[in-house]
Protein backbone atom coordinates (compact mmCIF):
# COMPACT_ATOMS: atom_id res chain seq x y z
CA MET A 1 -13.55 7.13 -12.18
CA GLU A 2 -13.20 4.88 -14.93
CA THR A 3 -9.47 6.31 -15.19
CA SER A 4 -9.16 5.99 -11.36
CA LEU A 5 -9.80 2.34 -11.36
CA LYS A 6 -7.40 1.83 -14.50
CA ASP A 7 -4.85 3.74 -12.55
CA ILE A 8 -5.23 1.93 -9.27
CA LYS A 9 -5.21 -1.66 -11.42
CA ILE A 10 -1.76 -0.58 -12.68
CA PHE A 11 -0.39 -0.54 -9.11
CA LEU A 12 -2.27 -3.72 -8.22
CA PHE A 13 -0.52 -5.59 -10.92
CA SER A 14 2.50 -4.13 -10.52
CA TYR A 15 2.61 -5.30 -7.08
CA ILE A 16 1.91 -8.77 -7.52
CA ILE A 17 4.43 -8.81 -10.71
CA SER A 18 6.71 -7.20 -8.55
CA SER A 19 6.25 -9.48 -5.46
CA PHE A 20 6.83 -12.99 -7.76
CA PHE A 21 9.89 -11.37 -9.49
CA GLU A 22 11.19 -10.95 -5.61
CA LEU A 23 10.06 -14.40 -4.52
CA PHE A 24 12.03 -15.77 -7.63
CA PHE A 25 15.02 -13.82 -7.91
CA ASN A 26 15.77 -11.67 -4.51
CA ARG A 27 15.11 -15.00 -2.50
CA GLU A 28 16.38 -17.61 -4.86
CA PHE A 29 19.55 -15.54 -4.98
CA LEU A 30 19.80 -15.86 -1.18
CA VAL A 31 18.71 -19.55 -1.43
CA GLY A 32 21.11 -20.22 -4.00
CA VAL A 33 24.12 -18.83 -1.86
CA LEU A 34 23.27 -19.37 1.85
CA PRO A 35 23.30 -23.18 1.85
CA LEU A 36 26.54 -23.25 0.11
CA GLY A 37 28.44 -21.28 2.88
CA MET A 38 31.72 -19.64 2.22
CA ALA A 39 31.50 -21.12 -1.19
CA GLY A 40 28.71 -18.89 -2.07
CA ILE A 41 30.73 -15.83 -1.50
CA ASN A 42 32.48 -17.03 -4.89
CA LEU A 43 29.25 -18.16 -6.55
CA SER A 44 27.80 -14.99 -5.99
CA LYS A 45 30.33 -13.26 -8.42
CA SER A 46 29.17 -15.09 -11.28
CA ILE A 47 26.99 -13.50 -13.81
CA ILE A 48 23.70 -15.60 -13.25
CA PHE A 49 23.81 -14.73 -9.50
CA ILE A 50 24.77 -10.92 -10.51
CA ALA A 51 21.60 -10.86 -12.44
CA PHE A 52 19.57 -12.62 -9.61
CA TYR A 53 20.89 -10.03 -7.17
CA TYR A 54 19.91 -6.99 -9.19
CA ILE A 55 16.51 -8.32 -10.48
CA GLY A 56 15.58 -9.07 -6.98
CA ALA A 57 16.81 -6.05 -5.52
CA PHE A 58 14.82 -4.23 -7.79
CA ALA A 59 11.71 -6.05 -7.50
CA TYR A 60 12.29 -5.56 -3.74
CA GLY A 61 12.49 -2.17 -3.95
CA LEU A 62 9.27 -1.73 -5.94
CA VAL A 63 7.52 -3.85 -3.57
CA PHE A 64 8.72 -1.66 -0.68
CA ALA A 65 7.44 1.34 -2.30
CA LEU A 66 4.28 0.11 -3.87
CA GLN A 67 3.25 -1.29 -0.22
CA PHE A 68 2.97 2.10 1.12
CA ILE A 69 1.19 3.43 -1.85
CA LEU A 70 -1.41 0.58 -1.84
CA ILE A 71 -2.13 1.06 1.98
CA GLY A 72 -2.31 4.53 1.85
CA ILE A 73 -4.87 4.54 -1.35
CA SER A 74 -6.93 1.31 0.48
CA ALA A 75 -6.84 3.68 3.76
CA TYR A 76 -8.03 6.71 1.85
CA ILE A 77 -10.48 5.13 -0.96
CA GLY A 78 -10.82 1.56 -0.43
CA LYS A 79 -14.34 -0.10 -0.02
CA ILE A 80 -13.82 -0.83 3.64
CA SER A 81 -14.90 0.21 6.88
CA LYS A 82 -13.88 3.60 8.71
CA GLU A 83 -12.44 1.20 11.59
CA THR A 84 -10.60 -0.63 9.29
CA LYS A 85 -9.21 2.40 7.49
CA GLY A 86 -8.26 3.71 10.85
CA LEU A 87 -6.05 0.51 11.49
CA LEU A 88 -4.37 0.97 8.27
CA TRP A 89 -3.42 4.31 8.99
CA ALA A 90 -2.17 3.18 11.98
CA VAL A 91 0.13 0.63 10.40
CA LEU A 92 1.16 2.83 7.63
CA TYR A 93 2.46 5.59 10.54
CA LEU A 94 4.07 2.92 12.32
CA THR A 95 5.74 1.45 9.31
CA ILE A 96 7.01 4.80 8.34
CA LEU A 97 8.41 5.07 11.70
CA PHE A 98 10.28 2.00 11.95
CA ASP A 99 11.82 2.39 8.41
CA LEU A 100 12.98 5.68 9.24
CA ILE A 101 14.60 4.45 12.82
CA HIS A 102 15.93 1.63 10.35
CA LEU A 103 17.21 4.67 8.19
CA ALA A 104 18.65 6.39 10.92
CA GLU A 105 20.61 3.03 12.33
CA GLY A 106 21.81 2.15 8.91
CA VAL A 107 20.22 0.18 6.10
CA ASN A 108 23.16 -2.29 6.17
CA ASN A 109 22.89 -2.73 9.83
CA THR A 110 21.98 -6.13 9.96
CA ALA A 111 22.22 -6.29 13.86
CA PHE A 112 19.25 -3.83 13.85
CA ASN A 113 15.89 -4.97 15.29
CA PRO A 114 12.80 -2.72 16.55
CA PRO A 115 12.70 -3.27 20.66
CA VAL A 116 10.52 -6.58 21.32
CA LEU A 117 7.57 -4.72 22.79
CA SER A 118 7.18 -2.42 19.75
CA SER A 119 7.54 -5.36 17.16
CA PHE A 120 4.81 -7.38 19.25
CA ILE A 121 2.42 -4.55 19.28
CA TYR A 122 3.05 -3.63 15.48
CA VAL A 123 2.26 -7.33 14.54
CA LEU A 124 -0.75 -7.46 16.55
CA ILE A 125 -2.22 -4.59 14.97
CA ILE A 126 -1.16 -6.08 11.52
CA ILE A 127 -3.09 -9.14 12.52
CA ALA A 128 -5.93 -7.22 13.51
CA THR A 129 -5.89 -5.12 10.39
CA ILE A 130 -6.34 -8.25 8.30
CA PHE A 131 -9.30 -9.75 10.15
CA PHE A 132 -10.85 -6.45 9.63
CA VAL A 133 -10.09 -6.14 5.86
CA ILE A 134 -11.28 -9.87 5.57
CA LYS A 135 -14.63 -8.85 7.20
CA ASP A 136 -15.14 -5.85 4.74
CA LEU A 137 -14.36 -7.88 1.79
CA ASN A 138 -17.08 -10.50 3.06
CA LYS A 139 -14.61 -13.14 1.70
CA LYS A 140 -14.76 -15.67 4.50
CA ILE A 141 -12.53 -18.05 2.54
CA LEU A 142 -9.89 -15.65 3.25
CA TYR A 143 -10.14 -16.80 6.97
CA ILE A 144 -8.87 -20.16 6.14
CA LEU A 145 -6.33 -18.89 3.53
CA ILE A 146 -4.71 -16.65 6.13
CA ILE A 147 -3.98 -19.59 8.44
CA PRO A 148 -0.37 -20.20 7.38
CA ASP A 149 0.80 -16.42 7.66
CA LEU A 150 -0.73 -16.38 11.14
CA LEU A 151 1.45 -19.42 12.04
CA ALA A 152 4.05 -17.65 10.65
CA PHE A 153 3.25 -14.57 12.73
CA GLY A 154 2.55 -17.06 15.62
CA VAL A 155 6.46 -18.15 15.41
CA LEU A 156 7.63 -14.61 15.82
CA ILE A 157 5.00 -13.85 18.49
CA GLY A 158 6.00 -17.00 20.57
CA SER A 159 9.72 -15.78 20.69
CA TRP A 160 8.71 -12.34 21.60
CA LEU A 161 7.03 -13.59 24.38
CA ILE A 162 9.62 -15.71 25.75
CA GLU A 163 11.81 -12.41 25.63
CA LEU A 164 9.00 -10.23 27.41
CA SER A 165 8.11 -12.63 29.95
CA LYS A 166 11.47 -14.71 30.49
CA LEU A 167 9.08 -17.85 30.54
CA SER A 168 10.05 -20.52 28.62
CA ILE A 169 6.29 -21.75 28.13
CA PHE A 170 6.00 -19.83 25.05
CA GLY A 171 8.25 -21.72 23.43
CA GLU A 172 5.55 -24.14 22.72
CA VAL A 173 3.61 -21.08 20.50
CA THR A 174 6.43 -21.05 18.48
CA TYR A 175 7.15 -24.84 18.36
CA PHE A 176 3.21 -25.40 17.78
CA CYS A 177 3.18 -22.69 14.95
CA GLY A 178 6.43 -24.00 13.52
CA MET A 179 5.30 -27.65 13.39
CA PHE A 180 1.76 -27.37 11.74
CA MET A 181 2.95 -24.43 9.49
CA ALA A 182 3.91 -27.01 6.33
CA TYR A 183 0.90 -28.99 6.89
CA SER A 184 -1.52 -26.26 6.94
CA ILE A 185 -0.09 -25.21 3.38
CA ILE A 186 -0.86 -28.49 1.95
CA ILE A 187 -3.97 -28.78 3.51
CA ILE A 188 -5.51 -25.27 3.05
CA GLY A 189 -3.92 -25.08 -0.51
CA SER A 190 -6.04 -28.28 -1.33
CA ILE A 191 -9.03 -26.70 0.25
CA PHE A 192 -8.80 -23.59 -2.01
CA VAL A 193 -8.13 -25.75 -5.27
CA ILE A 194 -11.48 -27.81 -4.35
CA TYR A 195 -13.13 -24.67 -3.54
CA SER A 196 -11.97 -22.93 -6.69
CA ILE A 197 -13.52 -25.80 -8.63
CA ILE A 198 -16.68 -26.67 -7.01
CA VAL A 199 -18.12 -23.49 -5.12
CA LYS A 200 -16.34 -20.53 -7.46
CA LYS A 201 -16.84 -22.83 -10.64
CA VAL A 202 -13.56 -21.98 -12.09
CA ASN A 203 -13.33 -23.37 -15.74
CA LEU A 204 -11.28 -26.89 -15.78
CA LYS A 205 -9.17 -25.64 -18.88
CA TYR A 206 -7.08 -23.34 -16.05
CA TYR A 207 -6.09 -26.72 -14.93
CA ILE A 208 -4.46 -28.11 -18.08
CA PRO A 209 -1.43 -26.12 -17.95
CA ALA A 210 -1.14 -26.55 -14.03
CA ALA A 211 -0.99 -30.49 -14.57
CA ILE A 212 1.24 -30.49 -17.88
CA LEU A 213 3.60 -28.35 -15.57
CA GLY A 214 3.09 -29.44 -11.95
CA LEU A 215 2.50 -33.38 -12.18
CA PRO A 216 5.68 -34.30 -13.99
CA VAL A 217 8.23 -31.97 -12.10
CA SER A 218 6.27 -33.12 -8.76
CA ILE A 219 6.50 -36.69 -9.65
CA ILE A 220 10.39 -36.52 -10.73
CA ALA A 221 11.09 -34.59 -7.79
CA LEU A 222 9.19 -36.99 -5.33
CA PHE A 223 10.46 -40.32 -6.61
CA ASN A 224 14.16 -38.53 -7.14
CA LEU A 225 13.86 -39.96 -11.08
CA VAL A 226 16.48 -36.84 -12.03
CA PRO A 227 19.11 -36.80 -9.21
CA GLY A 228 19.68 -33.58 -7.50
CA ILE A 229 16.27 -32.16 -8.41
CA ALA A 230 14.65 -33.06 -4.97
CA MET A 231 17.51 -31.86 -2.90
CA ALA A 232 17.29 -28.29 -4.89
CA MET A 233 13.57 -28.12 -4.58
CA GLY A 234 13.90 -29.23 -0.70
CA PHE A 235 16.08 -26.22 -0.55
CA THR A 236 14.44 -23.78 -2.56
CA PHE A 237 10.57 -23.91 -1.52
CA PRO A 238 11.08 -24.10 2.34
CA TYR A 239 13.22 -21.12 1.92
CA ILE A 240 11.82 -18.83 -0.55
CA LEU A 241 8.37 -19.27 1.09
CA GLY A 242 9.59 -18.96 4.22
CA ILE A 243 8.01 -22.42 5.72
CA LEU A 244 9.25 -23.87 8.79
CA GLY A 245 8.31 -27.74 9.70
CA VAL A 246 9.12 -29.13 6.39
CA ARG A 247 9.39 -32.73 6.02
CA ASN A 248 11.38 -34.63 3.27
CA TRP A 249 8.51 -35.52 1.27
CA MET A 250 6.89 -32.05 1.45
CA PRO A 251 8.55 -29.78 -1.36
CA PRO A 252 7.17 -31.84 -4.37
CA ILE A 253 3.70 -31.68 -2.91
CA PHE A 254 4.29 -27.87 -2.10
CA PHE A 255 5.41 -27.40 -5.88
CA LEU A 256 2.15 -28.99 -7.09
CA ILE A 257 -0.23 -27.43 -4.91
CA ALA A 258 1.38 -23.84 -5.55
CA ILE A 259 0.92 -24.54 -9.60
CA PHE A 260 -2.61 -25.70 -9.05
CA ALA A 261 -3.45 -22.91 -6.45
CA LEU A 262 -1.63 -20.15 -8.89
CA PHE A 263 -3.93 -21.44 -12.13
CA SER A 264 -6.88 -21.45 -9.72
CA SER A 265 -6.66 -17.78 -8.77
CA ILE A 266 -5.96 -16.89 -12.36
CA GLY A 267 -9.11 -18.49 -13.26
CA LEU A 268 -10.73 -16.93 -10.43
CA TYR A 269 -10.29 -13.23 -11.63
CA LYS A 270 -13.10 -13.48 -14.01
CA ASN A 271 -15.67 -14.36 -11.38
CA ASP A 272 -14.24 -12.77 -8.24
CA LYS A 273 -11.66 -10.35 -9.00
CA LYS A 274 -11.46 -9.52 -5.24
CA LEU A 275 -10.59 -12.82 -4.09
CA SER A 276 -8.45 -13.33 -6.86
CA LEU A 277 -6.04 -10.70 -6.14
CA ALA A 278 -6.08 -11.52 -2.52
CA VAL A 279 -4.89 -14.80 -3.43
CA LEU A 280 -2.55 -14.30 -5.99
CA GLY A 281 -0.82 -11.37 -3.33
CA LEU A 282 -0.88 -14.28 -0.76
CA LEU A 283 0.85 -16.84 -3.37
CA SER A 284 3.54 -14.19 -4.35
CA SER A 285 4.26 -13.32 -0.80
CA ALA A 286 5.35 -14.94 2.64
CA LEU A 287 7.25 -14.52 5.83
CA ILE A 288 10.92 -14.78 6.00
CA PHE A 289 12.33 -15.48 9.30
CA ASP A 290 15.75 -14.42 8.99
CA THR A 291 14.51 -10.76 8.04
CA VAL A 292 11.81 -10.17 10.49
CA SER A 293 13.21 -6.72 11.14
CA SER A 294 12.13 -6.05 7.81
CA THR A 295 8.58 -4.42 7.89
CA THR A 296 8.33 -5.37 4.10
CA TYR A 297 7.67 -8.92 4.81
CA LEU A 298 5.77 -8.46 7.81
CA LEU A 299 3.42 -6.36 5.88
CA MET A 300 3.18 -8.69 3.09
CA PRO A 301 0.02 -10.74 4.24
CA LEU A 302 -2.00 -7.35 5.04
CA VAL A 303 -1.02 -5.97 1.85
CA ALA A 304 -2.03 -9.33 0.05
CA VAL A 305 -5.97 -8.98 1.55
CA ILE A 306 -6.07 -5.22 0.91
CA LEU A 307 -5.67 -5.75 -2.62
CA GLY A 308 -9.23 -6.95 -3.09
CA SER A 309 -10.39 -3.71 -1.48
CA LEU A 310 -9.22 -1.64 -4.32
CA ILE A 311 -11.16 -3.42 -7.21
């Protein structure tokens, strides 16, 4: 059993590390090229962008493969209820089906999107499974921490409801979710840091490097003390994290909270491994709205919470 646990840990930490690499290389490559328009085509041929591209592509491939493995392991031996395992199997089979269809249509076919109704049902099953997993983990704080991802799903659901019903009123769902997403990240990230310190008693030594790294960079960006850094951060964080509704003053705050939340989750590992892994999974992954047909991104919030069921 000990050997089995060690083997599972390899998958868990490989997924988290791969997710961070995908976040900072694959999405960073896109954020470095896309805002530049046609100029990005030439820039993307430079050595640094080529390196970003290949590292990011490899990381994305690992994330893609490990998601199937982790969902399968959790559905088979995870410390969760039979109902939750049934939902995980449903998610796994639907994901395989969608990916096979995508493969048949051509992986480079950017026009491919699953039928709206099937996407809608698929995401609802993912959301239901997330709640079932959190219930089984008995980590109530995750109900709060998952809110930004639920708002992200809400943006997609609102747009799909418009297509299905032909009623523009559902645009309010998309608007509301997009509008409050950025605020929710700031509020909920702060709640998690405070919760880690007060409730979970995370050692304050973990916040020393967070302060050393986070505070100077955030202050410099917030007051634009180094020309260009605020603009760079403004491009980077909203895109790689898939955040909508961002105001000009928010990116430095995102950076500061993200750094403190990261060190909180690392410090939490000693006291609460399940919660620590789930939060690390959430921090290392987020929805991206120009790739909604990708099951890989849609699954990230679910895979994040199931990490806690495997430890």
